[in-house]
mmCIF file of C-alpha atoms in Angstrom:
data_model
loop_
_atom_site.group_PDB
_atom_site.id
_atom_site.type_symbol
_atom_site.label_atom_id
_atom_site.label_comp_id
_atom_site.label_asym_id
_atom_site.label_seq_id
_atom_site.Cartn_x
_atom_site.Cartn_y
_atom_site.Cartn_z
ATOM 1 C CA PRO A 243 129.500 42.903 140.308
ATOM 2 C CA PHE A 244 128.318 45.787 142.696
ATOM 3 C CA ALA A 245 131.900 47.146 142.808
ATOM 4 C CA ARG A 246 131.613 48.199 139.142
ATOM 5 C CA ARG A 247 128.484 50.321 139.923
ATOM 6 C CA VAL A 248 130.000 52.080 142.980
ATOM 7 C CA PRO A 249 131.577 54.979 141.028
ATOM 8 C CA HIS A 250 128.354 55.728 139.223
ATOM 9 C CA LEU A 251 126.243 55.453 142.350
ATOM 10 C CA LYS A 252 128.677 57.760 144.250
ATOM 11 C CA ALA A 253 128.434 60.224 141.302
ATOM 12 C CA LEU A 254 124.645 60.185 141.657
ATOM 13 C CA TYR A 255 124.975 60.745 145.444
ATOM 14 C CA ALA A 256 127.346 63.647 144.792
ATOM 15 C CA ALA A 257 124.807 65.186 142.415
ATOM 16 C CA GLY A 258 122.243 65.104 145.216
ATOM 17 C CA VAL A 259 120.432 61.852 144.710
ATOM 18 C CA ARG A 260 119.334 60.554 148.221
ATOM 19 C CA LYS A 261 116.767 57.788 147.368
ATOM 20 C CA PHE A 262 117.844 54.643 145.773
ATOM 21 C CA ILE A 263 115.754 51.590 145.226
ATOM 22 C CA ALA A 264 117.027 48.086 144.383
ATOM 23 C CA SER A 265 115.584 44.781 143.107
ATOM 24 C CA VAL A 266 116.918 41.269 143.409
ATOM 25 C CA TRP A 267 116.809 39.576 139.976
ATOM 26 C CA SER A 268 118.272 36.272 141.146
ATOM 27 C CA PRO A 269 119.445 34.840 144.482
ATOM 28 C CA ALA A 270 122.996 33.425 144.375
ATOM 29 C CA PRO A 271 123.112 30.303 142.249
ATOM 30 C CA TRP A 272 123.864 28.021 145.193
ATOM 31 C CA MET A 273 120.739 29.045 146.858
ATOM 32 C CA LYS A 274 118.619 27.754 144.067
ATOM 33 C CA HIS A 275 117.426 24.252 142.864
ATOM 34 C CA ASN A 276 119.082 24.729 139.429
ATOM 35 C CA ASN A 277 122.310 26.314 140.767
ATOM 36 C CA ARG A 278 122.003 29.045 138.098
ATOM 37 C CA ILE A 279 121.178 32.730 137.984
ATOM 38 C CA ASP A 280 118.901 32.093 134.845
ATOM 39 C CA ASN A 281 116.585 29.271 133.803
ATOM 40 C CA GLY A 282 119.148 27.420 131.806
ATOM 41 C CA THR A 283 117.171 27.372 128.605
ATOM 42 C CA PRO A 284 116.973 29.422 125.381
ATOM 43 C CA ASN A 285 113.256 30.181 126.176
ATOM 44 C CA ASN A 286 111.442 32.541 128.536
ATOM 45 C CA SER A 287 108.348 31.258 130.297
ATOM 46 C CA ALA A 288 105.903 31.791 133.087
ATOM 47 C CA PRO A 289 105.655 28.276 134.744
ATOM 48 C CA GLY A 290 103.598 27.544 137.761
ATOM 49 C CA TYR A 291 105.362 27.321 141.048
ATOM 50 C CA ASN A 292 106.770 23.864 141.511
ATOM 51 C CA ARG A 293 105.940 22.298 144.890
ATOM 52 C CA THR A 294 108.135 19.300 144.050
ATOM 53 C CA PRO A 295 111.191 20.964 142.571
ATOM 54 C CA ASN A 296 114.018 19.118 140.757
ATOM 55 C CA ALA A 297 117.459 20.074 139.727
ATOM 56 C CA ASN A 298 116.164 22.114 136.716
ATOM 57 C CA THR A 299 113.741 24.247 138.760
ATOM 58 C CA ASN A 300 114.460 28.006 138.683
ATOM 59 C CA GLN A 301 113.362 28.591 142.387
ATOM 60 C CA LEU A 302 114.938 29.571 145.646
ATOM 61 C CA LYS A 303 115.246 26.585 147.983
ATOM 62 C CA VAL A 304 112.911 27.142 151.065
ATOM 63 C CA GLU A 305 115.740 25.975 153.332
ATOM 64 C CA ASN A 306 117.770 28.930 152.057
ATOM 65 C CA TYR A 307 115.319 31.710 152.869
ATOM 66 C CA GLU A 308 117.437 32.706 155.803
ATOM 67 C CA GLU A 309 120.527 32.766 153.758
ATOM 68 C CA PHE A 310 118.689 34.955 151.227
ATOM 69 C CA ALA A 311 117.736 37.355 154.001
ATOM 70 C CA GLU A 312 121.408 37.477 154.993
ATOM 71 C CA MET A 313 122.246 38.354 151.407
ATOM 72 C CA CYS A 314 119.756 41.287 151.418
ATOM 73 C CA VAL A 315 121.112 42.592 154.683
ATOM 74 C CA ALA A 316 124.687 42.430 153.453
ATOM 75 C CA TYR A 317 123.800 44.268 150.318
ATOM 76 C CA CYS A 318 122.095 47.034 152.225
ATOM 77 C CA ARG A 319 125.141 47.250 154.711
ATOM 78 C CA ILE A 320 127.627 47.465 151.871
ATOM 79 C CA PHE A 321 125.540 50.000 149.984
ATOM 80 C CA LYS A 322 125.390 52.269 152.996
ATOM 81 C CA ARG A 323 129.157 51.844 153.609
ATOM 82 C CA GLU A 324 130.150 52.556 150.043
ATOM 83 C CA ILE A 325 127.540 55.153 148.957
ATOM 84 C CA GLY A 326 126.780 56.898 152.217
ATOM 85 C CA VAL A 327 122.962 56.466 152.393
ATOM 86 C CA ASP A 328 120.657 53.644 153.152
ATOM 87 C CA VAL A 329 118.888 51.827 150.319
ATOM 88 C CA PHE A 330 115.477 53.451 150.388
ATOM 89 C CA ALA A 331 113.507 50.435 149.268
ATOM 90 C CA LEU A 332 114.237 46.860 148.135
ATOM 91 C CA SER A 333 112.257 44.331 146.135
ATOM 92 C CA VAL A 334 113.047 40.683 146.952
ATOM 93 C CA GLN A 335 112.401 39.620 143.339
ATOM 94 C CA ASN A 336 111.972 41.228 140.001
ATOM 95 C CA GLU A 337 109.019 39.775 138.041
ATOM 96 C CA PRO A 338 108.543 36.701 140.236
ATOM 97 C CA ARG A 339 106.178 34.805 137.953
ATOM 98 C CA PHE A 340 108.687 34.670 135.063
ATOM 99 C CA SER A 341 111.479 32.207 134.389
ATOM 100 C CA GLN A 342 113.855 33.969 132.031
ATOM 101 C CA THR A 343 117.066 33.333 129.978
ATOM 102 C CA TYR A 344 118.588 36.068 132.213
ATOM 103 C CA GLN A 345 118.659 36.560 135.832
ATOM 104 C CA SER A 346 115.343 35.324 137.349
ATOM 105 C CA CYS A 347 113.691 33.229 139.952
ATOM 106 C CA VAL A 348 110.109 31.959 140.228
ATOM 107 C CA TYR A 349 107.665 32.309 143.164
ATOM 108 C CA ASP A 350 103.954 32.220 143.612
ATOM 109 C CA GLY A 351 102.096 34.464 145.943
ATOM 110 C CA GLU A 352 102.415 32.073 149.048
ATOM 111 C CA ALA A 353 106.072 31.658 148.459
ATOM 112 C CA LEU A 354 106.658 35.410 148.124
ATOM 113 C CA ARG A 355 104.553 35.907 151.280
ATOM 114 C CA ASP A 356 106.786 33.425 153.274
ATOM 115 C CA LEU A 357 109.961 34.934 151.923
ATOM 116 C CA ILE A 358 108.859 38.516 152.922
ATOM 117 C CA LYS A 359 108.314 37.305 156.468
ATOM 118 C CA VAL A 360 111.874 35.988 156.720
ATOM 119 C CA VAL A 361 113.401 39.081 155.206
ATOM 120 C CA GLY A 362 111.272 41.513 157.073
ATOM 121 C CA ARG A 363 111.976 39.923 160.389
ATOM 122 C CA ARG A 364 115.684 39.921 159.667
ATOM 123 C CA PHE A 365 115.624 43.633 158.599
ATOM 124 C CA LYS A 366 113.722 44.533 161.828
ATOM 125 C CA LYS A 367 116.280 42.598 163.915
ATOM 126 C CA GLU A 368 119.170 44.418 162.168
ATOM 127 C CA GLY A 369 117.521 47.844 162.558
ATOM 128 C CA LEU A 370 117.549 48.444 158.786
ATOM 129 C CA THR A 371 115.174 51.229 157.655
ATOM 130 C CA THR A 372 115.017 49.920 154.044
ATOM 131 C CA LYS A 373 111.449 49.534 152.957
ATOM 132 C CA LEU A 374 110.250 46.379 151.204
ATOM 133 C CA PHE A 375 108.093 46.362 148.139
ATOM 134 C CA LEU A 376 106.275 43.647 146.205
ATOM 135 C CA PRO A 377 105.248 41.978 143.999
ATOM 136 C CA GLU A 378 107.078 43.864 141.155
ATOM 137 C CA ASP A 379 105.120 41.675 138.731
ATOM 138 C CA VAL A 380 103.993 42.319 135.197
ATOM 139 C CA GLY A 381 100.890 41.271 133.384
ATOM 140 C CA PHE A 382 97.587 43.011 134.168
ATOM 141 C CA LEU A 383 95.697 41.799 136.209
ATOM 142 C CA ASP A 384 95.012 38.335 137.583
ATOM 143 C CA GLY A 385 98.644 37.363 137.718
ATOM 144 C CA VAL A 386 99.523 40.445 139.765
ATOM 145 C CA ARG A 387 96.639 39.824 142.066
ATOM 146 C CA GLY A 388 97.817 36.308 142.807
ATOM 147 C CA MET A 389 101.258 37.525 143.696
ATOM 148 C CA THR A 390 100.065 40.307 145.954
ATOM 149 C CA ILE A 391 96.965 39.323 147.940
ATOM 150 C CA PRO A 392 98.560 36.356 150.012
ATOM 151 C CA ALA A 393 101.140 38.743 151.502
ATOM 152 C CA LEU A 394 98.497 41.364 152.278
ATOM 153 C CA ASN A 395 96.018 38.941 153.708
ATOM 154 C CA ASP A 396 98.509 37.542 156.236
ATOM 155 C CA ALA A 397 98.941 39.956 159.288
ATOM 156 C CA ASP A 398 102.509 38.725 159.821
ATOM 157 C CA SER A 399 103.778 39.337 156.281
ATOM 158 C CA ARG A 400 101.745 42.472 155.817
ATOM 159 C CA GLN A 401 103.569 44.384 158.474
ATOM 160 C CA TYR A 402 106.732 44.059 156.407
ATOM 161 C CA VAL A 403 105.274 45.194 153.150
ATOM 162 C CA ASP A 404 105.706 48.913 152.769
ATOM 163 C CA ILE A 405 104.744 49.271 149.129
ATOM 164 C CA VAL A 406 102.659 47.491 146.640
ATOM 165 C CA ASP A 407 104.092 47.864 143.207
ATOM 166 C CA THR A 408 103.678 46.702 139.662
ATOM 167 C CA HIS A 409 105.468 47.056 136.296
ATOM 168 C CA GLY A 410 103.887 49.143 133.767
ATOM 169 C CA TYR A 411 103.691 46.574 130.953
ATOM 170 C CA ALA A 412 100.803 44.717 129.117
ATOM 171 C CA PHE A 413 100.552 40.963 129.282
ATOM 172 C CA ASP A 414 103.449 40.307 126.960
ATOM 173 C CA GLY A 415 105.833 42.087 129.371
ATOM 174 C CA ILE A 416 107.041 44.234 126.467
ATOM 175 C CA ALA A 417 104.323 46.479 125.272
ATOM 176 C CA PRO A 418 103.987 49.859 127.206
ATOM 177 C CA SER A 419 101.810 50.149 130.183
ATOM 178 C CA SER A 420 98.073 49.717 130.198
ATOM 179 C CA THR A 421 96.028 52.927 130.253
ATOM 180 C CA ASP A 422 93.063 51.057 131.677
ATOM 181 C CA ALA A 423 91.739 53.186 134.610
ATOM 182 C CA LYS A 424 89.899 50.326 136.407
ATOM 183 C CA THR A 425 93.103 48.233 136.432
ATOM 184 C CA TRP A 426 95.049 50.914 138.230
ATOM 185 C CA GLU A 427 92.118 51.607 140.650
ATOM 186 C CA THR A 428 92.014 47.851 141.522
ATOM 187 C CA MET A 429 95.725 47.519 142.129
ATOM 188 C CA TYR A 430 95.783 50.652 144.229
ATOM 189 C CA GLY A 431 92.827 49.353 146.262
ATOM 190 C CA TRP A 432 94.775 46.216 147.318
ATOM 191 C CA GLY A 433 97.220 48.057 149.426
ATOM 192 C CA ALA A 434 95.270 51.398 150.183
ATOM 193 C CA GLN A 435 92.968 49.562 152.848
ATOM 194 C CA TYR A 436 96.292 48.949 154.700
ATOM 195 C CA ASN A 437 97.771 52.364 154.027
ATOM 196 C CA LYS A 438 100.361 50.930 151.717
ATOM 197 C CA GLN A 439 101.800 53.183 148.971
ATOM 198 C CA HIS A 440 101.323 52.123 145.367
ATOM 199 C CA TRP A 441 104.315 52.326 142.998
ATOM 200 C CA MET A 442 105.117 51.665 139.253
ATOM 201 C CA THR A 443 108.723 50.548 139.100
ATOM 202 C CA GLU A 444 109.422 49.720 135.587
ATOM 203 C CA THR A 445 108.147 50.562 132.068
ATOM 204 C CA SER A 446 109.458 51.235 128.559
ATOM 205 C CA GLY A 447 108.637 50.563 124.961
ATOM 206 C CA PHE A 448 107.217 53.968 124.091
ATOM 207 C CA LYS A 449 108.245 54.979 120.560
ATOM 208 C CA ASN A 450 110.850 57.789 120.297
ATOM 209 C CA THR A 451 108.414 60.154 118.622
ATOM 210 C CA LEU A 452 106.070 62.966 119.632
ATOM 211 C CA GLU A 453 103.200 60.403 119.595
ATOM 212 C CA GLY A 454 105.178 58.004 121.678
ATOM 213 C CA ALA A 455 105.966 60.814 124.191
ATOM 214 C CA ASN A 456 102.189 61.564 124.322
ATOM 215 C CA ASN A 457 101.424 57.992 124.956
ATOM 216 C CA LEU A 458 103.951 57.920 127.797
ATOM 217 C CA ALA A 459 102.267 61.120 129.198
ATOM 218 C CA LYS A 460 98.858 59.393 129.034
ATOM 219 C CA ALA A 461 100.279 56.390 130.895
ATOM 220 C CA ILE A 462 101.799 58.526 133.657
ATOM 221 C CA TYR A 463 98.526 60.389 133.906
ATOM 222 C CA THR A 464 96.487 57.182 134.308
ATOM 223 C CA ALA A 465 98.774 55.774 136.853
ATOM 224 C CA LEU A 466 98.650 59.080 138.867
ATOM 225 C CA ARG A 467 94.968 59.720 138.453
ATOM 226 C CA PHE A 468 93.532 56.323 138.957
ATOM 227 C CA GLY A 469 96.354 54.235 140.605
ATOM 228 C CA ASN A 470 97.434 57.028 142.937
ATOM 229 C CA VAL A 471 101.031 55.990 142.383
ATOM 230 C CA SER A 472 103.673 57.666 144.539
ATOM 231 C CA ALA A 473 106.478 56.574 142.229
ATOM 232 C CA TRP A 474 106.860 56.209 138.415
ATOM 233 C CA VAL A 475 110.184 54.649 137.321
ATOM 234 C CA PHE A 476 111.347 54.327 133.661
ATOM 235 C CA TRP A 477 113.379 51.252 132.850
ATOM 236 C CA THR A 478 116.509 52.857 131.639
ATOM 237 C CA PHE A 479 117.541 56.522 132.028
ATOM 238 C CA SER A 480 120.300 56.405 129.415
ATOM 239 C CA THR A 481 121.827 54.084 126.717
ATOM 240 C CA ASP A 482 124.610 54.532 124.223
ATOM 241 C CA LYS A 483 122.044 55.742 121.684
ATOM 242 C CA ILE A 484 118.420 56.641 122.419
ATOM 243 C CA ASP A 485 116.021 53.855 121.986
ATOM 244 C CA GLU A 486 112.471 52.889 123.175
ATOM 245 C CA TYR A 487 114.047 51.708 126.546
ATOM 246 C CA SER A 488 115.820 54.869 127.549
ATOM 247 C CA LEU A 489 115.047 58.546 127.927
ATOM 248 C CA MET A 490 118.386 59.984 126.707
ATOM 249 C CA SER A 491 121.815 58.762 125.431
ATOM 250 C CA THR A 492 124.940 58.537 127.431
ATOM 251 C CA SER A 493 126.417 61.528 125.402
ATOM 252 C CA GLY A 494 123.510 63.742 126.612
ATOM 253 C CA GLU A 495 121.128 63.670 123.727
ATOM 254 C CA LYS A 496 117.561 63.884 125.211
ATOM 255 C CA SER A 497 114.440 62.366 123.752
ATOM 256 C CA LYS A 498 110.992 63.928 123.537
ATOM 257 C CA ARG A 499 109.999 61.391 126.107
ATOM 258 C CA TYR A 500 112.716 62.826 128.493
ATOM 259 C CA TYR A 501 111.086 66.219 128.322
ATOM 260 C CA VAL A 502 107.615 64.890 128.740
ATOM 261 C CA SER A 503 108.726 62.937 131.792
ATOM 262 C CA LYS A 504 110.378 66.196 133.086
ATOM 263 C CA GLN A 505 107.034 67.942 132.937
ATOM 264 C CA PHE A 506 105.945 65.494 135.756
ATOM 265 C CA TYR A 507 109.163 64.681 137.546
ATOM 266 C CA LYS A 508 110.480 68.281 138.186
ATOM 267 C CA TYR A 509 107.259 69.775 139.422
ATOM 268 C CA ILE A 510 105.459 66.989 141.332
ATOM 269 C CA ARG A 511 107.717 66.743 144.352
ATOM 270 C CA PRO A 512 107.863 64.556 147.514
ATOM 271 C CA GLY A 513 104.998 65.636 149.761
ATOM 272 C CA ALA A 514 102.629 66.462 146.996
ATOM 273 C CA VAL A 515 99.007 65.278 147.342
ATOM 274 C CA ARG A 516 96.719 64.741 144.315
ATOM 275 C CA VAL A 517 93.611 66.808 144.267
ATOM 276 C CA GLU A 518 90.678 66.319 141.919
ATOM 277 C CA VAL A 519 90.553 68.420 138.856
ATOM 278 C CA ASN A 520 88.387 68.094 135.778
ATOM 279 C CA SER A 521 88.648 69.103 132.111
ATOM 280 C CA SER A 522 85.734 70.094 130.009
ATOM 281 C CA ALA A 523 87.369 68.799 126.849
ATOM 282 C CA SER A 524 87.471 65.007 126.229
ATOM 283 C CA ASP A 525 90.769 65.267 124.440
ATOM 284 C CA VAL A 526 92.461 67.135 127.249
ATOM 285 C CA LEU A 527 93.729 65.206 130.436
ATOM 286 C CA THR A 528 94.485 67.029 133.706
ATOM 287 C CA VAL A 529 96.058 65.869 136.813
ATOM 288 C CA ALA A 530 96.793 68.239 139.794
ATOM 289 C CA PHE A 531 98.765 68.263 143.077
ATOM 290 C CA SER A 532 99.063 70.486 146.074
ATOM 291 C CA ASN A 533 102.228 70.545 148.133
ATOM 292 C CA ASN A 534 102.097 72.879 151.184
ATOM 293 C CA GLY A 535 100.395 75.523 149.128
ATOM 294 C CA VAL A 536 102.385 74.999 145.977
ATOM 295 C CA TRP A 537 100.234 73.859 143.003
ATOM 296 C CA THR A 538 101.254 71.722 140.050
ATOM 297 C CA VAL A 539 98.883 71.113 137.267
ATOM 298 C CA VAL A 540 99.843 68.885 134.310
ATOM 299 C CA ILE A 541 97.710 69.157 131.190
ATOM 300 C CA ILE A 542 97.965 66.638 128.307
ATOM 301 C CA ASN A 543 96.676 67.404 124.754
ATOM 302 C CA LEU A 544 95.665 64.239 122.992
ATOM 303 C CA SER A 545 94.546 66.102 119.825
ATOM 304 C CA ASN A 546 96.497 67.069 116.761
ATOM 305 C CA THR A 547 95.880 70.835 117.191
ATOM 306 C CA ASP A 548 97.015 73.400 119.793
ATOM 307 C CA LYS A 549 94.524 73.964 122.618
ATOM 308 C CA ALA A 550 93.871 77.207 124.300
ATOM 309 C CA ILE A 551 93.065 76.546 127.983
ATOM 310 C CA LYS A 552 91.877 78.525 131.028
ATOM 311 C CA ILE A 553 92.289 77.138 134.523
ATOM 312 C CA ALA A 554 89.896 78.124 137.339
ATOM 313 C CA GLY A 555 90.916 77.866 140.974
ATOM 314 C CA GLY A 556 94.245 76.879 142.508
ATOM 315 C CA ALA A 557 96.969 79.347 142.779
ATOM 316 C CA ALA A 558 96.872 83.089 141.997
ATOM 317 C CA LYS A 559 99.788 82.824 139.504
ATOM 318 C CA TYR A 560 101.490 79.960 137.626
ATOM 319 C CA ARG A 561 104.639 79.417 135.760
ATOM 320 C CA VAL A 562 103.989 77.806 132.395
ATOM 321 C CA ILE A 563 106.241 75.036 131.039
ATOM 322 C CA LYS A 564 105.536 73.182 127.921
ATOM 323 C CA THR A 565 106.708 70.308 125.597
ATOM 324 C CA GLY A 566 105.452 69.835 122.098
ATOM 325 C CA ALA A 567 106.693 69.427 118.501
ATOM 326 C CA THR A 568 108.920 72.508 118.881
ATOM 327 C CA ASP A 569 109.272 73.057 122.597
ATOM 328 C CA ASP A 570 111.261 70.881 125.038
ATOM 329 C CA ALA A 571 110.140 71.741 128.721
ATOM 330 C CA LYS A 572 110.362 75.388 127.619
ATOM 331 C CA GLU A 573 109.069 77.971 130.067
ATOM 332 C CA SER A 574 106.877 80.695 128.630
ATOM 333 C CA GLU A 575 105.274 83.816 130.185
ATOM 334 C CA ALA A 576 103.544 83.231 133.460
ATOM 335 C CA ILE A 577 99.794 83.510 133.782
ATOM 336 C CA GLU A 578 97.413 84.866 136.548
ATOM 337 C CA LYS A 579 94.597 82.741 137.732
ATOM 338 C CA ASP A 580 91.906 82.542 134.962
ATOM 339 C CA GLY A 581 94.594 83.441 132.290
ATOM 340 C CA VAL A 582 94.627 81.650 129.003
ATOM 341 C CA PHE A 583 97.605 79.405 127.926
ATOM 342 C CA VAL A 584 98.276 76.954 125.228
ATOM 343 C CA VAL A 585 98.905 73.163 125.360
ATOM 344 C CA PRO A 586 100.700 72.220 122.134
ATOM 345 C CA ALA A 587 99.228 69.479 119.879
ATOM 346 C CA LYS A 588 100.184 66.125 121.227
ATOM 347 C CA GLY A 589 101.934 68.028 123.914
ATOM 348 C CA VAL A 590 102.121 68.568 127.660
ATOM 349 C CA THR A 591 101.887 71.905 129.676
ATOM 350 C CA THR A 592 102.668 72.165 133.333
ATOM 351 C CA LEU A 593 101.445 74.964 135.515
ATOM 352 C CA TYR A 594 103.639 75.417 138.628
ATOM 353 C CA SER A 595 103.034 77.965 141.407
ATOM 354 C CA GLY A 596 106.390 77.567 142.976
ATOM 355 C CA ASN A 597 109.656 79.315 142.409
#
């Protein structure tokens, strides 16, 4: 129940968090054909959308689209009342192609398009500022395309889609995000022509090792560099014990993946705009941002040896923060422009010109 999460959400708000995003995993059981929050079987699947549903069909009833919109409005209103801030963005369905043993509901692109129209119109009528994002699907690439394009091709539904987003998993929905640049470019292009932001709203599965942290850094780089994502959201921030699905433990123990994420999260701030930057070494990846004159450059070393790097251009002086085998987001001596710094083996170094 939402009530159990209120203390945690209030604590986040008290700590300074102001942007919260949410995702529907299942409509209320009575709104669905199967009268369940899950698929009622011991198996997960990705069935085609059923135009002639029966009592076992894990889909929202079309006649309940308005009731579903009412549920979304009520959630946003209660969230604002209890937490003190509007829900920043909402997904009407998590991974809509999949029928799961846990909370789930199946749509196709046309059904998702029609639902967005109903929810979007209701949000507009109620004066809600909460943004809507879709399709929050997983499985590069054709499945995601089928869930996205119908809503964008329809002028009515398109006006209510604020963000095009995907989950950062491979086809199995478990393996970590694809590092295929062309895939990210393609997905970004769907919404870019309509000035829609591109987000990645769920990933995990990176091993809790230095190599796993390096792979996570590569995945973030690829999404930023080629997908122009404006958000990168890891699946779980903390669990009782650190695993591949969390960045830290509830007791405060932090993984190497936590520190690699921090190299991006802390220094690429809202308002930053990506600028083109190139590396002369094939085993060094670089992505850079400018934010009202403040520069952030993130450098990833894919090799097993330390790399001495010199940056040309950008700011006159940079702070240097690095994560590697022995460093955890540790700040070292600042450098002047054209100064030499080290990126640790399988590590990440962030250059930041701000305070």
